[in-house]
Structures are given as C-alpha cells and as structure tokens.
C-alpha cells in the first residue's frame, strides 16, 4: 500500500522546492542544474520551450536573460508517494513586459541514491 504525505518527506521536499525557487529567481544555474535529474530522459516544458534532457535544460538556462525572473508564488502543494516520489505544484504571479501574468508549475521529483531530483517539470501562463 502506498504511503501518501509522510510529514517528514513533505517538509524535506518543501525545503528543496524553496531552494529551487530561490535559485530560479536569482538565476543560480549551478543549483538549478543540481536539482534536476542529470539524464537524457528528464523533461522540462516551459512557457515557450520544450526541453528534452539535461543538456538542453542547462543550455536554455545559460542562454536566457537573468533579469526580471522574480515572481510571487502561492498555492504551493507537495504530495509524496512512499519514500521516493513526489509531486510539487504551485501557482505564481510575475510581471512580464510590464504586464502582471499568472501561471502554474508542476514538477515530479524522484529520490535517487544522490538525493531528490526533478525528473519532469511543466510551466505555463494563464491566458490574459
């Protein structure tokens, strides 16, 4: 039987997600790369890009502007499944080209021998 939402794991993943959020908003490419699974099988669907594999994800992060990455996040939800899988979802608000935009993000995390890693991520903006 699957154990859902072990409180210790939810706290651990919440802390890791907040580390990710800080790295995202400060363009800390090293930490972002550390938190993603280093594999050709990792996937990140962004607002304007579909990235397959850790090499594409790293290249995207290195090539994007480090300006105006800040966002306000809300409705953060962490759900764990047994001791090695978790889903993280949230909504966010940020200013893009002077316009307040709202979006959402989802991530699947998997615990490997080297620790928790994001194995799949999706980011999208809601229509204006």
PDB file of N, CA and C in Angstrom, residues 47 70-75 90-96 99-105 123-128:
ATOM      1  N   UNK A  47       7.264  27.875 -20.788  1.00  0.00           N
ATOM      2  CA  UNK A  47       6.229  28.719 -21.391  1.00  0.00           C
ATOM      3  C   UNK A  47       6.398  28.772 -22.907  1.00  0.00           C
ATOM      4  N   UNK A  70      11.966  37.397 -10.960  1.00  0.00           N
ATOM      5  CA  UNK A  70      11.238  37.316  -9.695  1.00  0.00           C
ATOM      6  C   UNK A  70       9.765  37.004  -9.945  1.00  0.00           C
ATOM      7  N   UNK A  71       9.192  36.299  -9.001  1.00  0.00           N
ATOM      8  CA  UNK A  71       7.762  36.001  -9.073  1.00  0.00           C
ATOM      9  C   UNK A  71       7.226  35.777  -7.674  1.00  0.00           C
ATOM     10  N   UNK A  72       5.942  35.974  -7.546  1.00  0.00           N
ATOM     11  CA  UNK A  72       5.244  35.701  -6.283  1.00  0.00           C
ATOM     12  C   UNK A  72       4.592  34.340  -6.427  1.00  0.00           C
ATOM     13  N   UNK A  73       4.882  33.440  -5.512  1.00  0.00           N
ATOM     14  CA  UNK A  73       4.288  32.116  -5.614  1.00  0.00           C
ATOM     15  C   UNK A  73       3.206  31.943  -4.556  1.00  0.00           C
ATOM     16  N   UNK A  74       2.215  31.154  -4.895  1.00  0.00           N
ATOM     17  CA  UNK A  74       1.136  30.850  -3.955  1.00  0.00           C
ATOM     18  C   UNK A  74       0.566  29.469  -4.292  1.00  0.00           C
ATOM     19  N   UNK A  75      -0.209  28.941  -3.375  1.00  0.00           N
ATOM     20  CA  UNK A  75      -0.824  27.614  -3.514  1.00  0.00           C
ATOM     21  C   UNK A  75       0.206  26.511  -3.762  1.00  0.00           C
ATOM     22  N   UNK A  90       2.279  24.523  -7.918  1.00  0.00           N
ATOM     23  CA  UNK A  90       2.069  25.859  -7.382  1.00  0.00           C
ATOM     24  C   UNK A  90       1.536  26.772  -8.457  1.00  0.00           C
ATOM     25  N   UNK A  91       1.065  27.908  -8.014  1.00  0.00           N
ATOM     26  CA  UNK A  91       0.685  28.985  -8.912  1.00  0.00           C
ATOM     27  C   UNK A  91       1.640  30.142  -8.645  1.00  0.00           C
ATOM     28  N   UNK A  92       1.801  31.007  -9.635  1.00  0.00           N
ATOM     29  CA  UNK A  92       2.692  32.146  -9.455  1.00  0.00           C
ATOM     30  C   UNK A  92       2.157  33.357 -10.202  1.00  0.00           C
ATOM     31  N   UNK A  93       2.684  34.499  -9.818  1.00  0.00           N
ATOM     32  CA  UNK A  93       2.348  35.776 -10.444  1.00  0.00           C
ATOM     33  C   UNK A  93       3.662  36.490 -10.697  1.00  0.00           C
ATOM     34  N   UNK A  94       3.841  36.994 -11.913  1.00  0.00           N
ATOM     35  CA  UNK A  94       5.050  37.763 -12.218  1.00  0.00           C
ATOM     36  C   UNK A  94       4.734  38.817 -13.263  1.00  0.00           C
ATOM     37  N   UNK A  95       5.623  39.780 -13.362  1.00  0.00           N
ATOM     38  CA  UNK A  95       5.450  40.863 -14.336  1.00  0.00           C
ATOM     39  C   UNK A  95       6.310  40.545 -15.550  1.00  0.00           C
ATOM     40  N   UNK A  96       5.661  40.481 -16.699  1.00  0.00           N
ATOM     41  CA  UNK A  96       6.355  40.213 -17.962  1.00  0.00           C
ATOM     42  C   UNK A  96       6.017  41.360 -18.911  1.00  0.00           C
ATOM     43  N   UNK A  99       3.355  43.697 -17.731  1.00  0.00           N
ATOM     44  CA  UNK A  99       2.003  43.152 -17.543  1.00  0.00           C
ATOM     45  C   UNK A  99       2.052  42.061 -16.470  1.00  0.00           C
ATOM     46  N   UNK A 100       1.138  42.142 -15.503  1.00  0.00           N
ATOM     47  CA  UNK A 100       1.054  41.105 -14.474  1.00  0.00           C
ATOM     48  C   UNK A 100       0.465  39.852 -15.112  1.00  0.00           C
ATOM     49  N   UNK A 101       1.220  38.756 -15.008  1.00  0.00           N
ATOM     50  CA  UNK A 101       0.767  37.478 -15.572  1.00  0.00           C
ATOM     51  C   UNK A 101       0.695  36.446 -14.457  1.00  0.00           C
ATOM     52  N   UNK A 102      -0.249  35.539 -14.577  1.00  0.00           N
ATOM     53  CA  UNK A 102      -0.361  34.432 -13.640  1.00  0.00           C
ATOM     54  C   UNK A 102      -0.049  33.135 -14.371  1.00  0.00           C
ATOM     55  N   UNK A 103       0.558  32.212 -13.636  1.00  0.00           N
ATOM     56  CA  UNK A 103       0.925  30.946 -14.239  1.00  0.00           C
ATOM     57  C   UNK A 103       0.871  29.829 -13.232  1.00  0.00           C
ATOM     58  N   UNK A 104       1.273  28.667 -13.695  1.00  0.00           N
ATOM     59  CA  UNK A 104       1.299  27.489 -12.829  1.00  0.00           C
ATOM     60  C   UNK A 104       2.481  26.627 -13.199  1.00  0.00           C
ATOM     61  N   UNK A 105       2.871  25.841 -12.246  1.00  0.00           N
ATOM     62  CA  UNK A 105       4.050  24.991 -12.423  1.00  0.00           C
ATOM     63  C   UNK A 105       3.790  23.660 -11.753  1.00  0.00           C
ATOM     64  N   UNK A 123       5.766  24.384 -16.940  1.00  0.00           N
ATOM     65  CA  UNK A 123       5.430  25.755 -16.560  1.00  0.00           C
ATOM     66  C   UNK A 123       4.535  26.320 -17.650  1.00  0.00           C
ATOM     67  N   UNK A 124       3.460  26.973 -17.270  1.00  0.00           N
ATOM     68  CA  UNK A 124       2.598  27.614 -18.255  1.00  0.00           C
ATOM     69  C   UNK A 124       1.990  28.882 -17.683  1.00  0.00           C
ATOM     70  N   UNK A 125       1.654  29.787 -18.583  1.00  0.00           N
ATOM     71  CA  UNK A 125       0.983  31.028 -18.197  1.00  0.00           C
ATOM     72  C   UNK A 125      -0.490  30.914 -18.523  1.00  0.00           C
ATOM     73  N   UNK A 126      -1.326  31.501 -17.683  1.00  0.00           N
ATOM     74  CA  UNK A 126      -2.746  31.548 -17.963  1.00  0.00           C
ATOM     75  C   UNK A 126      -2.989  32.616 -19.039  1.00  0.00           C
ATOM     76  N   UNK A 127      -4.020  32.454 -19.840  1.00  0.00           N
ATOM     77  CA  UNK A 127      -4.312  33.465 -20.862  1.00  0.00           C
ATOM     78  C   UNK A 127      -4.620  34.812 -20.220  1.00  0.00           C
ATOM     79  N   UNK A 128      -4.323  35.875 -20.938  1.00  0.00           N
ATOM     80  CA  UNK A 128      -4.647  37.217 -20.445  1.00  0.00           C
ATOM     81  C   UNK A 128      -6.135  37.439 -20.448  1.00  0.00           C
TER      82      UNK A 128
END
